XYZ file of C-alpha atoms in Angstrom:
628
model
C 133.413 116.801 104.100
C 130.454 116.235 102.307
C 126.799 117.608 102.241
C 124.065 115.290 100.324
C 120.638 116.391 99.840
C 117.662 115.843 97.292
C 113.971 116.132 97.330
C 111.737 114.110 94.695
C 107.836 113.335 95.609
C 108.550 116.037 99.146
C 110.774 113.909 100.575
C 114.202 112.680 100.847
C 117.784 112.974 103.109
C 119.307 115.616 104.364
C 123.149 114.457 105.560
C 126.629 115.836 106.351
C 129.311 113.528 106.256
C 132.851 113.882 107.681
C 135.326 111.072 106.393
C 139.082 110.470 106.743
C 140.797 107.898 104.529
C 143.440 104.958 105.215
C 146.880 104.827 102.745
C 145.284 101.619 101.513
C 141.580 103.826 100.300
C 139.473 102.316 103.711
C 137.768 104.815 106.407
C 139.475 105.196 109.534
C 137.104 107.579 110.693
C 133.499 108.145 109.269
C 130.528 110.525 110.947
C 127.563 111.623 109.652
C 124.354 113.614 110.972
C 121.105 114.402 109.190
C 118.208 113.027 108.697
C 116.570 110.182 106.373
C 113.755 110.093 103.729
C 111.019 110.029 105.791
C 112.550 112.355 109.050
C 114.224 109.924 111.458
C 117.493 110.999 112.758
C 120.812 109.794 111.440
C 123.824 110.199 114.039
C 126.414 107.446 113.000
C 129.838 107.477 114.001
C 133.251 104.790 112.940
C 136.829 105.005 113.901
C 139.473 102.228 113.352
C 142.634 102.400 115.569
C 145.147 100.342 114.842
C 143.477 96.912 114.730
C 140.396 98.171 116.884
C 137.772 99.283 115.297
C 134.436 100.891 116.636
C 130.954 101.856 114.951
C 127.745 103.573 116.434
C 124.612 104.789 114.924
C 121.133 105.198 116.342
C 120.297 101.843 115.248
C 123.385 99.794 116.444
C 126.984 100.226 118.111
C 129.677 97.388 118.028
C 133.398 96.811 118.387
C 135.805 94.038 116.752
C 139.540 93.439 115.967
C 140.642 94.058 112.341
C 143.735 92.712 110.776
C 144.532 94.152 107.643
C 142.053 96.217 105.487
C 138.669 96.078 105.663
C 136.231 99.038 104.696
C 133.086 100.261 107.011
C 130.129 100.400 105.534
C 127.946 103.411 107.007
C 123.950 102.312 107.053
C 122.584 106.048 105.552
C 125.565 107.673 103.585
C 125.741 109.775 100.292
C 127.838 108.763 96.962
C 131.436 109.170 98.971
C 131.674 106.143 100.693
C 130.991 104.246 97.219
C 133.827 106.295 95.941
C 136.003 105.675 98.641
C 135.435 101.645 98.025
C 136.240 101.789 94.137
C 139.881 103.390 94.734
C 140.602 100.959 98.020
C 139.335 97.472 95.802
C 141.919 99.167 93.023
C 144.298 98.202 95.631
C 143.399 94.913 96.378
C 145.932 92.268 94.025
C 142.420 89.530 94.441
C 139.880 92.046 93.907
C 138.245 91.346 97.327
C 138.177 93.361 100.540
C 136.404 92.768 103.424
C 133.882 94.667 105.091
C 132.790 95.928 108.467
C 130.704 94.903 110.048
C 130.673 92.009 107.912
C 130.691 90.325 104.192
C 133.128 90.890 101.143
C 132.759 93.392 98.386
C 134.353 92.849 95.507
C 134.048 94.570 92.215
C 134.637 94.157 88.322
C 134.677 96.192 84.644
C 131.959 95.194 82.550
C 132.621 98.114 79.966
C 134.964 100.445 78.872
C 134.424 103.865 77.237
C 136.695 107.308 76.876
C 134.448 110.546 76.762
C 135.064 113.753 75.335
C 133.606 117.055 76.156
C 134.921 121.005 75.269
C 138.613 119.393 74.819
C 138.574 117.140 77.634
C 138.448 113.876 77.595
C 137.545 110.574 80.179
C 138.739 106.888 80.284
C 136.049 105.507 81.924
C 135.242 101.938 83.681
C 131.693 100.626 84.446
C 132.268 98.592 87.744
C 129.777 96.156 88.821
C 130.422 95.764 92.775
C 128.789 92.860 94.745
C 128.590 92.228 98.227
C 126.563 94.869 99.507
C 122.952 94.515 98.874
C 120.721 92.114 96.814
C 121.910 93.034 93.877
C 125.086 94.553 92.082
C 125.528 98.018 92.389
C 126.766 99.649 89.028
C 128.836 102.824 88.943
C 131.405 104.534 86.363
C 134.715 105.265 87.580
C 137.511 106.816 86.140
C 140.713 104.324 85.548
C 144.343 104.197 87.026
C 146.140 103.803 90.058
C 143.616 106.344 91.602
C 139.969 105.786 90.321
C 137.393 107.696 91.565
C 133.525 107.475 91.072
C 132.422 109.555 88.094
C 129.036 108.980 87.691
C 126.478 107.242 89.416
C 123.092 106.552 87.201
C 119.832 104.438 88.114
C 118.354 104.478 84.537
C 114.958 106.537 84.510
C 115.312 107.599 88.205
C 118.229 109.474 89.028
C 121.856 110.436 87.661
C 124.801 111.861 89.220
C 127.642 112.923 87.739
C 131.067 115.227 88.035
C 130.189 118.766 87.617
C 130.281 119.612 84.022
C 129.589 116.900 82.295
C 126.281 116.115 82.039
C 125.759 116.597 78.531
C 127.415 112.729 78.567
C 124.423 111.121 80.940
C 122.753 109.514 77.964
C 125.528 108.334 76.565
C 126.550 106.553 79.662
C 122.873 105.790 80.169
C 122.866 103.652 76.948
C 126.088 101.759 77.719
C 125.140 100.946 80.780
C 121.882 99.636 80.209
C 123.556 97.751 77.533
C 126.158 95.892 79.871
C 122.881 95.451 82.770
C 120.949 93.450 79.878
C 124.472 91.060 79.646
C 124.329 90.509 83.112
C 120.842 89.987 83.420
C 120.910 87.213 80.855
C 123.886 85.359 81.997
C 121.885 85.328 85.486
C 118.450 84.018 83.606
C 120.597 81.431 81.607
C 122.291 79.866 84.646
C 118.615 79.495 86.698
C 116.440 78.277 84.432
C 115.152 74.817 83.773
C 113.614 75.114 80.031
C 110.315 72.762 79.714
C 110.088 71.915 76.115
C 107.433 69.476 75.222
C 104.633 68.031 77.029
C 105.591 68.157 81.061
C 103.205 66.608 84.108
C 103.446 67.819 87.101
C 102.601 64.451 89.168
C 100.533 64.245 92.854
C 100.448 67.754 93.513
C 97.009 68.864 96.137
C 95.813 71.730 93.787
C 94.370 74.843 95.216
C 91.336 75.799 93.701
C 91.222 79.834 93.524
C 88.117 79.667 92.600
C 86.322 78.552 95.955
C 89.421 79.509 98.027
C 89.548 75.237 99.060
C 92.352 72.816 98.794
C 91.603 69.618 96.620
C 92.725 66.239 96.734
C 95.899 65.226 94.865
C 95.826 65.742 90.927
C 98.187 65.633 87.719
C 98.762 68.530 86.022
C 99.896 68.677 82.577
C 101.493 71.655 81.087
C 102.214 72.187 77.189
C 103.714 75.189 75.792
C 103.628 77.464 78.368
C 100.045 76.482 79.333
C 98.051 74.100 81.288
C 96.574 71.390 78.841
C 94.796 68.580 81.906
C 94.245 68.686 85.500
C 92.977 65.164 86.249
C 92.820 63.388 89.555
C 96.187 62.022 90.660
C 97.466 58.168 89.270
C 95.919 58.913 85.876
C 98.243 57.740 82.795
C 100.669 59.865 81.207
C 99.999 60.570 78.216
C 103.730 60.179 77.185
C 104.752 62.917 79.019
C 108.218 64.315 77.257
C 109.414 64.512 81.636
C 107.562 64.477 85.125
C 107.965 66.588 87.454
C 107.313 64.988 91.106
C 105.440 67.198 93.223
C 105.134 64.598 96.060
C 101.819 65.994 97.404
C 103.039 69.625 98.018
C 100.308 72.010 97.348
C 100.383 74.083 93.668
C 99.398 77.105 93.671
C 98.421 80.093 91.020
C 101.441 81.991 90.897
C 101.477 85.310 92.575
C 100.793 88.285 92.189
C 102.688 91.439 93.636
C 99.777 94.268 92.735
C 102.056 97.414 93.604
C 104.884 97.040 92.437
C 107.755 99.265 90.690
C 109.550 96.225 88.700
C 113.067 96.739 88.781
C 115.478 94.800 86.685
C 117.271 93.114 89.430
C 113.766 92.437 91.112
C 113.003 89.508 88.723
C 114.679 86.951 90.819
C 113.214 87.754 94.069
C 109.724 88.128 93.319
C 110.225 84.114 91.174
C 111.615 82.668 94.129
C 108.904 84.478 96.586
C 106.546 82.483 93.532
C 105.310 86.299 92.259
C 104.696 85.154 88.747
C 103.019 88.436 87.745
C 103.493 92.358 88.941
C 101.213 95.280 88.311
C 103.915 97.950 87.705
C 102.311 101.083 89.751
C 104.413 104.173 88.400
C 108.066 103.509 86.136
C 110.056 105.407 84.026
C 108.242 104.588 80.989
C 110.823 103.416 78.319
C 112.288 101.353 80.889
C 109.396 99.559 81.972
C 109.007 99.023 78.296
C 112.181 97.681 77.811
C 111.816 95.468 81.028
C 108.542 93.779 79.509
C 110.216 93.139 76.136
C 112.947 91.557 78.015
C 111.053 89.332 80.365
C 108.940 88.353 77.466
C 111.886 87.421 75.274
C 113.218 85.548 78.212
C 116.361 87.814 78.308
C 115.727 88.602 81.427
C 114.662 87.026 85.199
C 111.232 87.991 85.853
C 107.525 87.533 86.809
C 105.089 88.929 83.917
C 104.563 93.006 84.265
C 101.034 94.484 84.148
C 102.337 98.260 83.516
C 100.210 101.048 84.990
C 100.195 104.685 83.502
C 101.826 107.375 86.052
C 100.478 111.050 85.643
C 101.598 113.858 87.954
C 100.511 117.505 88.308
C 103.569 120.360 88.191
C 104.370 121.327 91.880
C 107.840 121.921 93.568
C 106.934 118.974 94.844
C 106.489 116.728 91.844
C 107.437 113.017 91.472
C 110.104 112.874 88.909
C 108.297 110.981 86.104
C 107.797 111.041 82.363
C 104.094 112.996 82.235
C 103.552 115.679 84.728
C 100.761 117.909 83.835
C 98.954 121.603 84.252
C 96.144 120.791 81.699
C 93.647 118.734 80.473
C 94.973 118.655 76.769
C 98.535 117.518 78.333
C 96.716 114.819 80.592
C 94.580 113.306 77.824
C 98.053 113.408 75.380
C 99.312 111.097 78.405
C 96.549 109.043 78.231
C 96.269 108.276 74.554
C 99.917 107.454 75.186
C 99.388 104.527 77.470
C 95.798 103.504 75.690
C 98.367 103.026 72.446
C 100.911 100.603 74.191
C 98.346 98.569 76.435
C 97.972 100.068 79.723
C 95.063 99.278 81.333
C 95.186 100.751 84.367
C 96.108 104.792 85.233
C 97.574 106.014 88.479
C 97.263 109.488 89.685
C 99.409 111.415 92.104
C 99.773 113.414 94.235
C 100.419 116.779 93.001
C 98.068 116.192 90.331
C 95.457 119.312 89.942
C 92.164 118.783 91.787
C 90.101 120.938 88.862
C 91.276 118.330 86.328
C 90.211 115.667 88.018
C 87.028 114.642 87.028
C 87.840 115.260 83.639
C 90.887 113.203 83.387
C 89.332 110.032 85.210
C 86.358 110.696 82.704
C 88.533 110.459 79.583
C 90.730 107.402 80.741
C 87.494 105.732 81.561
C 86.615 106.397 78.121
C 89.322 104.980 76.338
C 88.906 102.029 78.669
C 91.574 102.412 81.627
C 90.795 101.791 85.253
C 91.759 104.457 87.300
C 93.422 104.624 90.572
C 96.156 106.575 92.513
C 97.017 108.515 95.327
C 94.496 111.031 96.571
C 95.770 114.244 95.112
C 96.946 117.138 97.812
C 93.960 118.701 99.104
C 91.353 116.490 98.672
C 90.065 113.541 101.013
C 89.675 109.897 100.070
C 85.718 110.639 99.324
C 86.757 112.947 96.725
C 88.623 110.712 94.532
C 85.859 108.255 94.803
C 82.844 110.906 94.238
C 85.221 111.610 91.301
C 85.681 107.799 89.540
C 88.471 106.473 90.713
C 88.378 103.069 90.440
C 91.130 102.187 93.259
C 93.132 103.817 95.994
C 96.621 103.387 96.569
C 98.164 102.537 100.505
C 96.164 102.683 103.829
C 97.671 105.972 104.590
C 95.903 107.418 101.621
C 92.855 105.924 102.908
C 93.103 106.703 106.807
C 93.998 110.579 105.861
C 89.966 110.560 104.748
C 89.615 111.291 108.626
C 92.058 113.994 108.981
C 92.817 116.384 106.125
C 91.557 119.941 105.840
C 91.247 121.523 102.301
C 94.486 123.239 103.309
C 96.781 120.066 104.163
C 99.856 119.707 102.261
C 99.873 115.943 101.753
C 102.557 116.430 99.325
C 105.015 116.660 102.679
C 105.794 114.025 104.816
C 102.052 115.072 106.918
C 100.910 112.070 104.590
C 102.583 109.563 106.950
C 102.882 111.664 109.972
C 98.891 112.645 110.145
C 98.199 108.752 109.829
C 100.684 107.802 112.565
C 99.317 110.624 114.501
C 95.509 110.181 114.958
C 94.464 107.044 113.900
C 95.242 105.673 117.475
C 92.192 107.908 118.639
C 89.814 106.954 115.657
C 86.777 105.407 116.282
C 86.386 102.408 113.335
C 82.820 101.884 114.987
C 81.506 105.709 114.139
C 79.330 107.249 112.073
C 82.056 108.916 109.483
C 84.016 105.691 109.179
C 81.244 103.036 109.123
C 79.587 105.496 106.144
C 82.916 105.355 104.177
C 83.370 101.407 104.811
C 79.776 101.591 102.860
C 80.558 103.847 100.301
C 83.297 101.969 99.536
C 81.622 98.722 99.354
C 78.948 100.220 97.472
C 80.903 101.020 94.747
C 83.447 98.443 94.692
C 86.138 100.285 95.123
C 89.567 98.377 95.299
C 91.970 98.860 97.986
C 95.287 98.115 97.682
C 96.595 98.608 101.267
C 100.197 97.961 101.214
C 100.488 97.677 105.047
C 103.501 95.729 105.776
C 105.627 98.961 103.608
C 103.749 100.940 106.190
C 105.235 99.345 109.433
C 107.719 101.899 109.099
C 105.598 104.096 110.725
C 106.008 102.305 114.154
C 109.565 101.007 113.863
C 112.224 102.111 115.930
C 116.051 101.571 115.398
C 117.525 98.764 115.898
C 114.139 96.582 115.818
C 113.696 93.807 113.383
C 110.694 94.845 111.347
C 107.633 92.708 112.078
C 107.029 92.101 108.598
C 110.455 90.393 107.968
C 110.874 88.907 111.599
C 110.356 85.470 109.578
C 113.278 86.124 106.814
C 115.657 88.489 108.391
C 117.822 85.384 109.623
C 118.042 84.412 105.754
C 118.984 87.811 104.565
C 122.999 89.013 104.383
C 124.209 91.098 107.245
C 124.266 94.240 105.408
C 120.833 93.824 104.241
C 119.718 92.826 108.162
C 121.736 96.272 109.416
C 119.630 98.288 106.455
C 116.154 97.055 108.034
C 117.148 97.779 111.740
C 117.497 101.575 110.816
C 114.420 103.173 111.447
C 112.354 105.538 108.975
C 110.215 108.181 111.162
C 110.891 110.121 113.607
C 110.041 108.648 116.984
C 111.275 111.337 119.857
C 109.648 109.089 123.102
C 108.254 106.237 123.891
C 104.704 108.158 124.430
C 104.562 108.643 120.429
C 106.001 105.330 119.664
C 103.015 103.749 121.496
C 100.903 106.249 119.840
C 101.973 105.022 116.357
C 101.900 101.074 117.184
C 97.835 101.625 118.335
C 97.824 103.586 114.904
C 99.604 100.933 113.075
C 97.417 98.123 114.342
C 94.003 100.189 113.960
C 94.966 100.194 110.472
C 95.042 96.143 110.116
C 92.090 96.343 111.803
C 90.663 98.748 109.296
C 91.438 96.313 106.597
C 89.717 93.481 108.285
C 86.999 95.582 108.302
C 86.996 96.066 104.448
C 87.086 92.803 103.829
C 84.413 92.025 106.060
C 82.273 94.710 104.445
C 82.655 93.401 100.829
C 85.013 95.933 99.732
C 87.675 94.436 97.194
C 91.483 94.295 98.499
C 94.207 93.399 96.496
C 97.909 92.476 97.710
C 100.679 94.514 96.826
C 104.330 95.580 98.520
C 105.710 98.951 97.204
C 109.094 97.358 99.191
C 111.608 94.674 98.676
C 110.359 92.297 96.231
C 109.318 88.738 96.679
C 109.355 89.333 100.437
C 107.121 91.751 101.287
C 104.293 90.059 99.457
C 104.539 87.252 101.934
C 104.653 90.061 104.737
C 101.259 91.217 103.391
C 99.479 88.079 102.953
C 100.701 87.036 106.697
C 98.937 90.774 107.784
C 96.077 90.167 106.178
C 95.413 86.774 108.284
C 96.241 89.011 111.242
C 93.364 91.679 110.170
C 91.253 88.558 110.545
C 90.604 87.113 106.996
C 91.011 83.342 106.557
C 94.619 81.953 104.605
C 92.245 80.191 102.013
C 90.921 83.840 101.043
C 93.829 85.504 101.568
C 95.361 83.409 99.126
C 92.221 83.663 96.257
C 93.165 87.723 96.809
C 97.029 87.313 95.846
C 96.022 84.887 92.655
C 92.001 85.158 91.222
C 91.418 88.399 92.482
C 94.055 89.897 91.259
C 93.853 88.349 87.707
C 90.659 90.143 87.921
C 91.372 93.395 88.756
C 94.625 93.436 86.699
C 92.711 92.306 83.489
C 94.572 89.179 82.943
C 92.181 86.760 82.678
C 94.545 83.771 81.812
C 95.879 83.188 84.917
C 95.331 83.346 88.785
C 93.659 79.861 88.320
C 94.929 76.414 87.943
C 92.362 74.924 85.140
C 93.250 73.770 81.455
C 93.939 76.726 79.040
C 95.420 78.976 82.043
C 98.700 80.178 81.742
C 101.270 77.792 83.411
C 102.079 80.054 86.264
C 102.157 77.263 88.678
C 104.131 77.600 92.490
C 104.617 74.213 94.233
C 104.850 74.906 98.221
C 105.679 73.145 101.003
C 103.356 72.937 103.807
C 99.882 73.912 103.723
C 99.170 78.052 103.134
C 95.560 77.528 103.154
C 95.841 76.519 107.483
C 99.436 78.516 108.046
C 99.709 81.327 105.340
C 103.790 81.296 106.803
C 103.921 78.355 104.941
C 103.335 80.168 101.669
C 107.536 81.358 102.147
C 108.440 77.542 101.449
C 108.107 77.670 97.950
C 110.087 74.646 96.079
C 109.381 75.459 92.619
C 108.462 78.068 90.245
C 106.894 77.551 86.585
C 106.058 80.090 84.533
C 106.624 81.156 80.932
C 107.983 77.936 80.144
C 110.873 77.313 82.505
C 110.985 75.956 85.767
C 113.093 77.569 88.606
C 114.051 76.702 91.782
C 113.825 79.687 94.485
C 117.361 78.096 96.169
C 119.513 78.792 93.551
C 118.291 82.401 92.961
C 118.428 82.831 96.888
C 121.665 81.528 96.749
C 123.099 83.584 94.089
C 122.217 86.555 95.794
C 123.276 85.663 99.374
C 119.975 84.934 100.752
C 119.979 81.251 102.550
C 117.636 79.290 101.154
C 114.015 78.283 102.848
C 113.490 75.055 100.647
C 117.055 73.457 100.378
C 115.306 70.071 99.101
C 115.393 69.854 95.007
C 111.935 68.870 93.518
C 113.010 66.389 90.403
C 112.307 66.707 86.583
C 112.994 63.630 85.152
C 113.358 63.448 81.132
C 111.923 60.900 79.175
């Protein structure tokens, strides 16, 4: 029997588990109530009989015939179930056991270490398991016949561990970031096509970012990790050292992915999605700052990072993070902290204290930051722009303008309930809202909407998220059966229609933005590489033309995120270059069909990074580099 709960940022599961184990380590019988993150209602149920076996949650139910073992894989679980897995692979003479309702997991040591603490000591195993997921899940287990998960660390986020030892966390901590880096750079290694030399990129139509058209076909030339020529197509080569032939697919700016929280197994989805750069919104700090030292010493697979300063206020409800403040002294020490190592941008949250405020936007604006965030708990939207924020964080943040009272607690979950709630009955066309568009437009503030993350608030289980509707037949099963499980809690279908009318005012609102003259930028806050396509396919829906929505995701964004050497396709750029197939300017869908990715000096092709994660390819054709 097991009980897991924790709260970080006001929110987070609540579940009781009941499991009973197999001879061979797999669940005959799993059942768990409680609720998720964000409130909906988890009610799952498994039982294996003989050879039948039997699974229902809110989300799904099914039935098959098992011979031999195979281990169930419950959708919202704690840390048992991994547990369970570790001791039942031990078993396995191959390594591999098969899962229900579908897939493989298998797992392997990629270090060793014994502990000691008070006397006692610990042979431990750091097992990397694959299978379930996107990415390899890393856990320390003890050794033996009988292993059993010891600890179970996400570096800068969130450590568990057996009762009494955490004095050993860092220790582990270090090791295991160690081993990640190995992995990392045997996974960069086998994807990447180095460009040494002078390459040209031959025939490609070249979107200019610049006036949001598509031009006629050109020759690029790239040289050192920039571009050197663009000149009309047929033009010699200049002794090119290799050619790359685009065959008249359209090359784009890379990407970018303005709200993210880079992750080191992210790298390879956001290259393949052709995100070539990612504004970091909120990261432990020292390992974002190992992350950018890695991708720029090409250790690691990943788009460029733009890293934003994250400063919280002291509440019970706190995000977990690195500076979290009750003064103006400890919020200007966090500053000059990020000024030092190149952070241009600072992001506020939302426990921070509304009487430092003004202060705090006052002195990063002084040493030179932008500012943006959350709106703080009791304080609307108008607030944080009558104070100098520069930028506001997810349409919810925005929409809750409308509906907060100076004694709201948008530290709780009301910050996506409120939203969900009334914005179905709000009037875009009145007074208060057309005076806000205004203001907004007035002072060019940036708004950085994040709206396919926020379909949650309309999805019920078992649904395909609209977002994903286009990818979910690529993704593994496992992944598929995550995405199906709803997020809020919908009790009829009264307040489900309630929330879709909310959910598409919402687009609408962003339209309207747009429309007005008020900056957008496109970020995810969600799966990488995907969701950015997601957003950019919303944002046509909310009415603004492919051809802009793409100069949003590229020159805009280069703009905003202070990184003026890229988001454009012009000699001296960076060589951040995507080559699609299709056209994205007439059918942004097309902007998923990305053949090759450039950037930093390698070329990569999003098939084999799909591939070696599961994911089945959307460009299966191989664009070719020939060498000279």
């Amino acid at each position: 029997r097991v009980r897991y709960s924790y709260k970080d940022n006001g929110r987070g599961p609540e579940i009781e588990e009941r499991l009973r184990l197999a001879p061979d380590g797999t669940i005959v019988e799993y059942q768990s109530k409680g609720t998720t993150t964000f409130g909906s209602v988890v009610d799952e149920r498994f039982t294996r009989k003989g050879s039948r076996a039997e699974w229902k949650s809110t989300s799904e139910s099914g039935r098959t015939t098992v011979n031999g073992p195979a281990f169930y894989v419950p959708i919202n679980s704690s840390l048992v179930p991994m547990s369970a897995s570790i001791a039942a692979l031990a078993r396995r003479p191959d390594g591999k056991l098969p899962l229900l309702p579908g897939g493989t997991l298998t797992q392997r040591a990629v270090d060793t270490i014994t502990i000691t603490h008070e006397g006692e000591s610990r042979d431990l195993q750091l097992l990397a398991q694959t299978g379930i997921g996107l990415r390899p899940a890393l856990a320390w287990s003890t050794t033996g016949e009988q292993p059993h998960l010891f600890a179970f660390i996400v570096p800068g986020w969130f450590s568990a561990i057996e009762e009494g030892w955490d004095a050993k966390i860092p220790e582990l901590r270090e090791r295991q970031v160690a081993a990640e880096a190995r992995l990392l750079e045997q996974l960069a290694s086998s994807v990447r096509q180095p460009l040494e030399g002078l390459t040209l990129i031959r025939n490609a139509r070249v979107f200019d970012s610049e006036k949001a058209i598509l031009g006629g076909p050109s020759d690029v030339y790239v040289l050192r990790g920039r571009i050197s020529a663009v000149l009309p197509a047929g033009s010699p080569d200049a002794g090119a050292d290799r050619v790359i032939e685009a065959g008249g697919r359209v090359m784009l700016p890379g990407l970018f992915d303005m709200h993210g929280h880079a992750g080191l197994w992210d790298g390879g989805l956001n290259l393949a999605a052709g995100v070539t750069t990612v504004r970091d919104l909120g990261n432990n700090n020292a390992t974002l700052q190992r992350m950018i030292d890695q991708t720029n010493g090409g250790t690691i697979l990943g788009p460029r990072i733009v890293p934003t300063g994250f400063l919280e206020g002291k509440s019970e409800n706190s995000a977990q993070a690195d500076f979290v403040v009750d003064s103006l002294d400890d919020a200007k020490r966090a500053i000059d902290w990020y000024v030092a190592r190149g952070y241009p941008q600072l992001k506020i949250y939302n426990s921070f204290p509304k009487e430092l405020l003004r202060e705090t936007v006052a002195y990063a604006h002084s040493r030179g930051m932008r500012v943006s965030g959350h709106v703080p708990v009791f304080l609307r939207a108008q607030d944080v722009v009558d104070a100098g924020f520069d930028e506001i964080q997810h349409i919810n943040q925005v929409m809750l303008n409308f509906y907060v009272t100076p004694q709201t607690d948008t530290r709780t979950l009301e910050r996506f309930y409120l939203p969900a709630e009334k914005t179905a009955a709000l009037d875009l066309d009145s007074q208060p809202v057309q005076d806000f568009i205004r203001l907004l437009a007035e002072k060019q503030i940036v708004i950085d909407p994040t709206l396919a993350t926020f379909d949650f608030l309309k999805q019920r289980d078992g649904d395909v998220p609209v977002p994903f509707a286009a990818v979910f037949d690529h993704w593994p099963p496992d992944v598929q059966r995550q995405f199906r499980s709803g997020a809020m809690k919908i009790p009829d279908e009264k307040t489900l229609r309630r929330y879709e009318a909310s959910y598409a005012k919402m687009i609408d609102f962003v339209g309207r933005l747009e429309r007005a003259g008020v900056p957008i930028v496109a970020g995810t806050d969600h799966i990488a590489g995907f969701t950015l396509h997601s957003e950019l396919e919303l944002y046509t829906m909310a009415g603004i033309a492919p051809a802009r929505v793409l100069q949003i995701a590229t020159r805009d964004a280069a703009r905003v995120s202070r990184t003026p050497d890229r988001g454009v396709i012009a000699p001296g750029m960076l060589a951040d270059i995507i080559l699609v197939e299709g056209d994205p300017t007439k059918n942004i869908g097309d902007i998923r069909r990305v053949a090759m990715v450039i950037t930093q000096g390698g070329a990569y092709y999003p098939a084999d990074i799909h591939r070696s994660i599961g994911v089945r390819p959307f460009v299966e054709e191989r664009i070719p580099i020939a060498s000279r």
